[in-house]
Amino acid sequence: MVEQDYYELLGVQRGADDAAIKAAYRRLAKEHHPDRHNGCTDQEARFKAINEAYDILKDPQKRAAYDRFGKAAFQNGGGGGDPFGEAGFNGFSDIFSTIFGDFMDPRAQQNAARGADLRYDLELSREDAFTGVEKVITVQAMARCDRGHGGGCLRTDNCATTCKTCSGMGKVRAQQGFFVVERGCPTCRGSGEVISDPCPNCHGEGRALTQRKLSVKVPAGVDEGTRIRVAGEGEAGVRGAASGDLYLFVHMKRHPIYAREGTTLIADCPVSFTAAALGGGISLPGIDGNTIELKIPAGIQSGEQLRHRGAGMSVLNGRGRGDLVARILVETPTRMSAKQKKLLEEFRATETGEECPASKSFFARARNYFAG
Ligand SMILES: [Zn+2]
Ligand SMILES: [Zn+2]
């Protein structure tokens, strides 16, 4: 099947601007909309093709890729453009690194066969993030093939010959209508070489899917969303080309005591009303394993904060620590014995209103509200 050029499909010039492309698309989409043609399959296919063309040409990045490589740029899922778009553990697809690599990724400028970057999601406890930690992770990715002679060759250390399809250019040109379209060479997949005596393990690619264990160092102070680049631990390159990088994406487990804002650890501490009124103390488990004693001054109010300097999280790539903050929530008793109730009744009988000045002044204002 001959694939039709996207520009030709929309009936616009190659250099057409966005407005012209949009206008052409609107006109054609209306004309070929399946609703107007009673489910005629030819029209439906055309409608689909028009949508596909517009989808590429409206996006400057995709359009640039298409202009350069034709539809080959979007096969095998290579059109994404966002290396970290999907959760989990992904490599860029082959076609992405070989076809897109040399202009989408500045580091790959010299080498289109560079391996893809990889993402690994790493979940850490607050304690691990505080001290920094070394973790062993399992990575399943393309790694250098150690069978044969390396470089993908079985019997000799180099059996690469110039690709006849593209004469080593890695690209082929095809006449499509009035236009010459350039695309990645289908024979050598853009490398410009073919392997005459390929290793059966890696099929001449010099790399194969492998599961390996890797020890990674996580520095102290990381937080949700921190990215750590592990240079050269991504996917292996094609036939000995440079490897990509591995990116660790840090995720934090919930902590039973502390919320975190940057380097500050925050604990909501309910304290009894007697401790709030008479003063007292609380102890909290420090993130470093030490116990932190905090003095509660008599008369503390709900919402007040006690700050313990230097007992918070470690600073990423820096020195020192943040603070620990205890947010006080005064708890009203809900279960009292008859004796306790009696004591409180006796206390109430002695109240003058001066014990709680904020309450007194608020209700004085409320009483006078209508009096103006
Ligand atoms: Zn070729
Ligand atoms: Zn091999």
Short mmCIF file of C-alpha atoms and ligand atoms in Angstrom, two decimals:
data_model
loop_
_atom_site.label_atom_id
_atom_site.label_comp_id
_atom_site.label_asym_id
_atom_site.label_seq_id
_atom_site.Cartn_x
_atom_site.Cartn_y
_atom_site.Cartn_z
CA MET A 1 0.00 0.00 0.00
CA VAL A 2 1.32 3.41 -0.90
CA GLU A 3 1.09 5.76 2.02
CA GLN A 4 -0.10 9.19 1.21
CA ASP A 5 1.87 12.22 2.25
CA TYR A 6 0.24 14.16 5.10
CA TYR A 7 0.55 17.50 3.34
CA GLU A 8 -0.93 16.03 0.21
CA LEU A 9 -3.78 14.53 2.22
CA LEU A 10 -4.71 17.92 3.61
CA GLY A 11 -4.09 19.59 0.26
CA VAL A 12 -1.64 22.14 1.62
CA GLN A 13 1.87 23.23 0.66
CA ARG A 14 4.80 21.86 2.63
CA GLY A 15 5.55 25.27 4.05
CA ALA A 16 1.91 26.01 4.98
CA ASP A 17 1.41 27.80 8.30
CA ASP A 18 -0.67 26.51 11.18
CA ALA A 19 -3.75 28.52 10.26
CA ALA A 20 -3.76 27.17 6.71
CA ILE A 21 -3.38 23.60 7.96
CA LYS A 22 -6.18 24.05 10.46
CA ALA A 23 -8.50 25.56 7.88
CA ALA A 24 -7.79 22.76 5.41
CA TYR A 25 -8.37 20.14 8.06
CA ARG A 26 -11.70 21.65 9.11
CA ARG A 27 -12.97 21.80 5.56
CA LEU A 28 -11.92 18.21 4.78
CA ALA A 29 -13.10 16.76 8.07
CA LYS A 30 -16.54 18.19 7.41
CA GLU A 31 -16.55 16.93 3.85
CA HIS A 32 -15.51 13.40 4.73
CA HIS A 33 -17.25 13.01 8.06
CA PRO A 34 -18.73 9.49 8.25
CA ASP A 35 -22.08 10.88 9.40
CA ARG A 36 -22.49 12.45 6.01
CA HIS A 37 -21.69 9.31 4.10
CA ASN A 38 -23.79 6.71 5.83
CA GLY A 39 -20.89 4.59 7.03
CA CYS A 40 -19.23 4.24 3.62
CA THR A 41 -15.93 2.53 4.49
CA ASP A 42 -13.87 4.42 1.89
CA GLN A 43 -14.96 7.72 3.31
CA GLU A 44 -14.35 6.53 6.79
CA ALA A 45 -10.78 5.51 5.96
CA ARG A 46 -10.19 8.88 4.38
CA PHE A 47 -11.63 10.65 7.39
CA LYS A 48 -9.27 8.68 9.62
CA ALA A 49 -6.28 9.49 7.43
CA ILE A 50 -7.13 13.19 7.50
CA ASN A 51 -7.30 13.14 11.27
CA GLU A 52 -4.02 11.31 11.50
CA ALA A 53 -2.36 13.85 9.22
CA TYR A 54 -3.70 16.80 11.20
CA ASP A 55 -2.68 15.23 14.46
CA ILE A 56 0.94 15.22 13.32
CA LEU A 57 1.05 18.51 11.45
CA LYS A 58 -0.59 20.59 14.17
CA ASP A 59 2.17 19.70 16.61
CA PRO A 60 5.40 21.57 15.77
CA GLN A 61 7.64 18.86 17.22
CA LYS A 62 5.88 16.01 15.45
CA ARG A 63 5.70 18.02 12.27
CA ALA A 64 9.46 18.62 12.34
CA ALA A 65 10.03 14.90 12.85
CA TYR A 66 7.68 14.06 10.01
CA ASP A 67 9.35 16.55 7.70
CA ARG A 68 12.63 14.89 8.40
CA PHE A 69 11.80 11.21 8.53
CA GLY A 70 8.30 10.74 7.21
CA LYS A 71 5.93 8.33 8.90
CA ALA A 72 8.82 6.15 10.05
CA ALA A 73 9.21 8.67 12.85
CA PHE A 74 5.91 7.55 14.36
CA GLN A 75 6.12 3.82 14.05
CA ASN A 76 6.84 1.52 17.00
CA GLY A 77 5.47 4.11 19.38
CA GLY A 78 8.27 6.52 18.73
CA GLY A 79 6.16 9.62 18.43
CA GLY A 80 5.65 10.32 22.11
CA GLY A 81 8.35 12.88 22.64
CA ASP A 82 7.92 12.81 26.40
CA PRO A 83 10.51 10.45 27.88
CA PHE A 84 8.80 10.26 31.25
CA GLY A 85 5.21 10.28 30.11
CA GLU A 86 4.33 6.83 31.28
CA ALA A 87 4.59 5.41 34.75
CA GLY A 88 6.55 2.30 35.48
CA PHE A 89 9.70 1.24 33.80
CA ASN A 90 10.09 2.30 30.22
CA GLY A 91 12.80 2.68 27.72
CA PHE A 92 12.34 4.93 24.79
CA SER A 93 11.58 2.60 21.97
CA ASP A 94 14.26 1.65 19.55
CA ILE A 95 13.00 3.85 16.83
CA PHE A 96 13.00 6.76 19.22
CA SER A 97 16.67 6.51 19.98
CA THR A 98 17.78 5.68 16.47
CA ILE A 99 15.49 7.95 14.51
CA PHE A 100 14.65 10.72 16.95
CA GLY A 101 17.78 10.50 19.01
CA ASP A 102 20.08 12.69 17.00
CA PHE A 103 17.95 15.78 17.15
CA MET A 104 15.54 15.34 20.06
CA ASP A 105 18.29 14.63 22.52
CA PRO A 106 21.28 16.96 22.48
CA ARG A 107 23.51 14.38 24.13
CA ALA A 108 22.86 11.97 21.30
CA GLN A 109 23.94 14.45 18.67
CA GLN A 110 27.05 12.45 17.81
CA ASN A 111 25.52 9.06 18.01
CA ALA A 112 22.10 8.08 16.81
CA ALA A 113 22.48 4.58 18.19
CA ARG A 114 22.84 5.69 21.81
CA GLY A 115 20.77 3.62 24.24
CA ALA A 116 17.52 4.97 25.60
CA ASP A 117 17.17 6.62 28.98
CA LEU A 118 15.30 4.60 31.55
CA ARG A 119 13.05 5.47 34.45
CA TYR A 120 12.86 3.62 37.74
CA ASP A 121 10.35 4.53 40.45
CA LEU A 122 11.91 4.16 43.87
CA GLU A 123 9.81 4.24 47.03
CA LEU A 124 11.62 5.30 50.20
CA SER A 125 10.79 5.62 53.86
CA ARG A 126 11.22 8.99 55.57
CA GLU A 127 14.11 7.51 57.55
CA ASP A 128 15.90 6.41 54.35
CA ALA A 129 15.44 9.89 52.92
CA PHE A 130 16.85 11.39 56.10
CA THR A 131 20.05 9.36 56.21
CA GLY A 132 20.52 8.66 52.53
CA VAL A 133 20.64 5.03 51.52
CA GLU A 134 22.09 2.52 49.13
CA LYS A 135 19.47 0.36 47.43
CA VAL A 136 19.75 -2.67 45.22
CA ILE A 137 17.26 -2.47 42.38
CA THR A 138 16.44 -4.90 39.60
CA VAL A 139 16.50 -3.44 36.14
CA GLN A 140 15.20 -5.23 33.09
CA ALA A 141 16.54 -3.55 30.00
CA MET A 142 18.68 -3.87 26.92
CA ALA A 143 22.24 -4.55 28.07
CA ARG A 144 25.41 -5.21 26.12
CA CYS A 145 25.41 -8.73 24.67
CA ASP A 146 28.45 -10.67 25.82
CA ARG A 147 28.03 -13.59 23.45
CA GLY A 148 29.80 -13.74 20.11
CA HIS A 149 32.40 -11.08 19.54
CA GLY A 150 30.49 -8.09 20.75
CA GLY A 151 29.22 -5.57 18.28
CA GLY A 152 26.55 -8.09 17.35
CA CYS A 153 28.86 -10.31 15.30
CA LEU A 154 29.11 -14.04 15.83
CA ARG A 155 32.49 -15.14 14.48
CA THR A 156 34.59 -12.04 13.89
CA ASP A 157 34.89 -8.88 15.91
CA ASN A 158 33.48 -6.81 13.08
CA CYS A 159 31.15 -8.13 10.41
CA ALA A 160 29.41 -4.84 9.70
CA THR A 161 29.02 -3.91 6.07
CA THR A 162 27.58 -0.80 4.52
CA CYS A 163 23.82 -1.04 4.08
CA LYS A 164 23.01 -1.40 0.37
CA THR A 165 19.51 0.01 0.69
CA CYS A 166 20.66 3.42 1.86
CA SER A 167 24.36 3.28 0.90
CA GLY A 168 25.24 3.87 4.52
CA MET A 169 23.21 7.07 4.84
CA GLY A 170 20.71 5.58 7.27
CA LYS A 171 17.94 7.32 5.35
CA VAL A 172 16.07 6.67 2.16
CA ARG A 173 14.22 9.04 -0.13
CA ALA A 174 11.02 8.24 -1.87
CA GLN A 175 8.99 10.12 -4.44
CA GLN A 176 5.46 10.69 -3.19
CA GLY A 177 3.34 12.61 -5.57
CA PHE A 178 5.15 15.86 -6.17
CA PHE A 179 7.30 15.50 -3.12
CA VAL A 180 10.45 13.72 -2.12
CA VAL A 181 10.05 12.29 1.34
CA GLU A 182 13.01 11.21 3.43
CA ARG A 183 12.64 8.49 6.01
CA GLY A 184 14.72 6.16 8.18
CA CYS A 185 16.16 3.23 6.25
CA PRO A 186 14.00 0.14 6.90
CA THR A 187 16.87 -2.29 6.22
CA CYS A 188 19.45 -1.00 8.71
CA ARG A 189 17.01 0.96 10.89
CA GLY A 190 19.00 4.11 10.46
CA SER A 191 22.43 2.81 11.42
CA GLY A 192 23.80 2.69 7.87
CA GLU A 193 25.31 -0.75 8.46
CA VAL A 194 24.12 -4.33 8.30
CA ILE A 195 25.58 -7.29 10.16
CA SER A 196 26.48 -10.13 7.83
CA ASP A 197 27.11 -12.73 10.52
CA PRO A 198 24.79 -11.79 13.39
CA CYS A 199 25.05 -13.18 16.91
CA PRO A 200 21.92 -15.29 17.57
CA ASN A 201 21.52 -13.91 21.07
CA CYS A 202 21.22 -10.26 20.09
CA HIS A 203 20.36 -10.63 16.39
CA GLY A 204 23.26 -8.40 15.44
CA GLU A 205 22.26 -5.53 17.68
CA GLY A 206 25.05 -6.07 20.17
CA ARG A 207 22.56 -5.81 23.02
CA ALA A 208 19.85 -8.01 24.44
CA LEU A 209 17.11 -7.82 27.03
CA THR A 210 18.70 -8.64 30.37
CA GLN A 211 17.70 -8.53 33.98
CA ARG A 212 20.38 -7.16 36.24
CA LYS A 213 20.78 -5.99 39.79
CA LEU A 214 22.16 -2.56 40.35
CA SER A 215 23.22 -0.83 43.52
CA VAL A 216 22.22 2.84 43.58
CA LYS A 217 23.12 5.57 46.06
CA VAL A 218 20.39 7.89 47.24
CA PRO A 219 21.70 11.05 48.95
CA ALA A 220 20.25 12.34 52.23
CA GLY A 221 17.44 14.87 51.94
CA VAL A 222 15.60 13.59 48.86
CA ASP A 223 11.88 14.23 48.66
CA GLU A 224 8.86 13.20 46.62
CA GLY A 225 9.65 14.00 43.00
CA THR A 226 13.44 14.15 43.34
CA ARG A 227 15.12 12.75 40.25
CA ILE A 228 18.49 11.09 40.47
CA ARG A 229 20.46 10.50 37.31
CA VAL A 230 22.63 7.41 37.25
CA ALA A 231 24.88 8.05 34.27
CA GLY A 232 25.38 5.25 31.79
CA GLU A 233 23.01 2.79 33.48
CA GLY A 234 20.22 3.13 30.95
CA GLU A 235 19.67 0.97 27.93
CA ALA A 236 22.81 -0.19 26.12
CA GLY A 237 23.47 1.44 22.76
CA VAL A 238 23.22 -0.38 19.46
CA ARG A 239 26.39 -2.34 18.66
CA GLY A 240 28.61 -0.82 21.30
CA ALA A 241 27.26 2.74 21.09
CA ALA A 242 26.97 4.76 24.30
CA SER A 243 24.40 3.69 26.89
CA GLY A 244 21.56 5.89 28.02
CA ASP A 245 21.11 7.08 31.58
CA LEU A 246 18.95 5.69 34.33
CA TYR A 247 16.69 8.11 36.19
CA LEU A 248 15.48 7.27 39.66
CA PHE A 249 12.19 8.95 40.48
CA VAL A 250 11.85 9.22 44.25
CA HIS A 251 8.51 8.58 45.94
CA MET A 252 7.99 8.91 49.66
CA LYS A 253 6.08 6.45 51.81
CA ARG A 254 3.65 7.95 54.28
CA HIS A 255 5.09 8.51 57.72
CA PRO A 256 2.94 7.61 60.76
CA ILE A 257 3.95 10.72 62.74
CA TYR A 258 5.32 13.44 60.52
CA ALA A 259 4.16 15.41 57.55
CA ARG A 260 6.91 17.16 55.67
CA GLU A 261 7.31 20.56 54.10
CA GLY A 262 10.75 20.80 52.56
CA THR A 263 13.16 20.16 55.41
CA THR A 264 10.54 20.80 58.13
CA LEU A 265 8.90 17.86 59.86
CA ILE A 266 5.43 18.59 61.23
CA ALA A 267 3.51 16.57 63.82
CA ASP A 268 -0.06 17.33 64.88
CA CYS A 269 -0.06 16.67 68.62
CA PRO A 270 -3.32 16.38 70.53
CA VAL A 271 -2.66 17.33 74.17
CA SER A 272 -5.03 17.01 77.10
CA PHE A 273 -6.78 20.17 78.28
CA THR A 274 -5.15 19.85 81.69
CA ALA A 275 -1.66 19.74 80.15
CA ALA A 276 -2.59 22.75 78.01
CA ALA A 277 -3.85 24.65 81.08
CA LEU A 278 -1.27 23.62 83.65
CA GLY A 279 1.75 22.99 81.40
CA GLY A 280 3.50 19.70 80.80
CA GLY A 281 5.68 17.93 78.33
CA ILE A 282 5.47 15.65 75.29
CA SER A 283 8.03 13.37 73.74
CA LEU A 284 8.28 12.59 70.05
CA PRO A 285 10.35 9.98 68.21
CA GLY A 286 13.02 11.90 66.28
CA ILE A 287 13.71 10.94 62.67
CA ASP A 288 17.34 10.31 63.70
CA GLY A 289 16.32 7.78 66.38
CA ASN A 290 16.67 10.16 69.30
CA THR A 291 13.71 11.08 71.49
CA ILE A 292 12.69 14.71 71.37
CA GLU A 293 11.28 16.22 74.55
CA LEU A 294 9.14 19.32 74.14
CA LYS A 295 7.99 21.46 77.05
CA ILE A 296 4.40 22.64 76.93
CA PRO A 297 4.06 26.03 78.57
CA ALA A 298 0.99 26.52 80.78
CA GLY A 299 -1.84 28.20 78.88
CA ILE A 300 -0.90 26.97 75.38
CA GLN A 301 -3.71 27.26 72.83
CA SER A 302 -4.89 24.96 70.08
CA GLY A 303 -2.99 25.74 66.89
CA GLU A 304 0.11 27.07 68.59
CA GLN A 305 3.37 25.58 67.35
CA LEU A 306 6.37 24.40 69.25
CA ARG A 307 9.53 24.46 67.16
CA HIS A 308 12.57 22.32 67.81
CA ARG A 309 15.41 23.71 65.72
CA GLY A 310 17.65 21.30 63.85
CA ALA A 311 15.49 18.22 64.45
CA GLY A 312 13.95 18.14 60.95
CA MET A 313 15.06 16.56 57.67
CA SER A 314 18.55 16.75 56.26
CA VAL A 315 19.23 19.28 53.54
CA LEU A 316 19.69 17.78 50.06
CA ASN A 317 23.22 18.48 48.79
CA GLY A 318 23.83 20.68 51.79
CA ARG A 319 24.62 20.76 55.45
CA GLY A 320 22.51 20.93 58.58
CA ARG A 321 18.89 20.05 59.17
CA GLY A 322 15.52 21.70 59.09
CA ASP A 323 13.23 22.08 62.12
CA LEU A 324 10.70 19.89 63.78
CA VAL A 325 7.35 21.55 64.47
CA ALA A 326 4.72 20.24 66.90
CA ARG A 327 1.28 21.71 66.16
CA ILE A 328 -0.73 21.66 69.37
CA LEU A 329 -4.37 20.58 69.30
CA VAL A 330 -6.04 20.87 72.70
CA GLU A 331 -8.27 17.86 73.22
CA THR A 332 -11.49 18.21 75.16
CA PRO A 333 -12.15 15.16 77.38
CA THR A 334 -15.00 12.97 76.21
CA ARG A 335 -14.81 10.17 78.77
CA MET A 336 -14.77 11.28 82.40
CA SER A 337 -15.54 9.51 85.65
CA ALA A 338 -18.25 10.82 87.97
CA LYS A 339 -15.55 12.10 90.28
CA GLN A 340 -13.79 14.02 87.48
CA LYS A 341 -17.06 15.58 86.39
CA LYS A 342 -17.76 16.66 89.93
CA LEU A 343 -14.33 18.26 90.20
CA LEU A 344 -14.91 20.15 86.97
CA GLU A 345 -18.31 21.31 88.16
CA GLU A 346 -16.61 22.64 91.26
CA PHE A 347 -14.07 24.39 89.07
CA ARG A 348 -16.83 25.93 86.97
CA ALA A 349 -18.51 27.28 90.11
CA THR A 350 -15.38 29.32 90.77
CA GLU A 351 -15.06 30.71 87.22
CA THR A 352 -15.22 34.48 86.84
CA GLY A 353 -14.59 34.67 83.10
CA GLU A 354 -11.10 36.04 83.60
CA GLU A 355 -9.61 32.54 83.15
CA CYS A 356 -10.36 32.68 79.42
CA PRO A 357 -9.99 36.31 78.31
CA ALA A 358 -10.44 35.64 74.58
CA SER A 359 -13.78 33.95 75.15
CA LYS A 360 -14.90 36.75 77.48
CA SER A 361 -14.02 39.52 75.05
CA PHE A 362 -15.53 37.75 72.04
CA PHE A 363 -18.93 37.26 73.69
CA ALA A 364 -18.87 40.80 75.04
CA ARG A 365 -18.50 42.00 71.42
CA ALA A 366 -21.22 39.59 70.27
CA ARG A 367 -23.65 40.92 72.89
CA ASN A 368 -23.02 44.50 71.83
CA TYR A 369 -23.26 43.73 68.12
CA PHE A 370 -26.78 45.12 67.57
CA ALA A 371 -26.24 48.01 69.94
CA GLY A 372 -23.77 49.36 67.34
ZN ZN B 1 20.24 1.32 5.41
ZN ZN B 2 25.18 -10.84 20.68
#
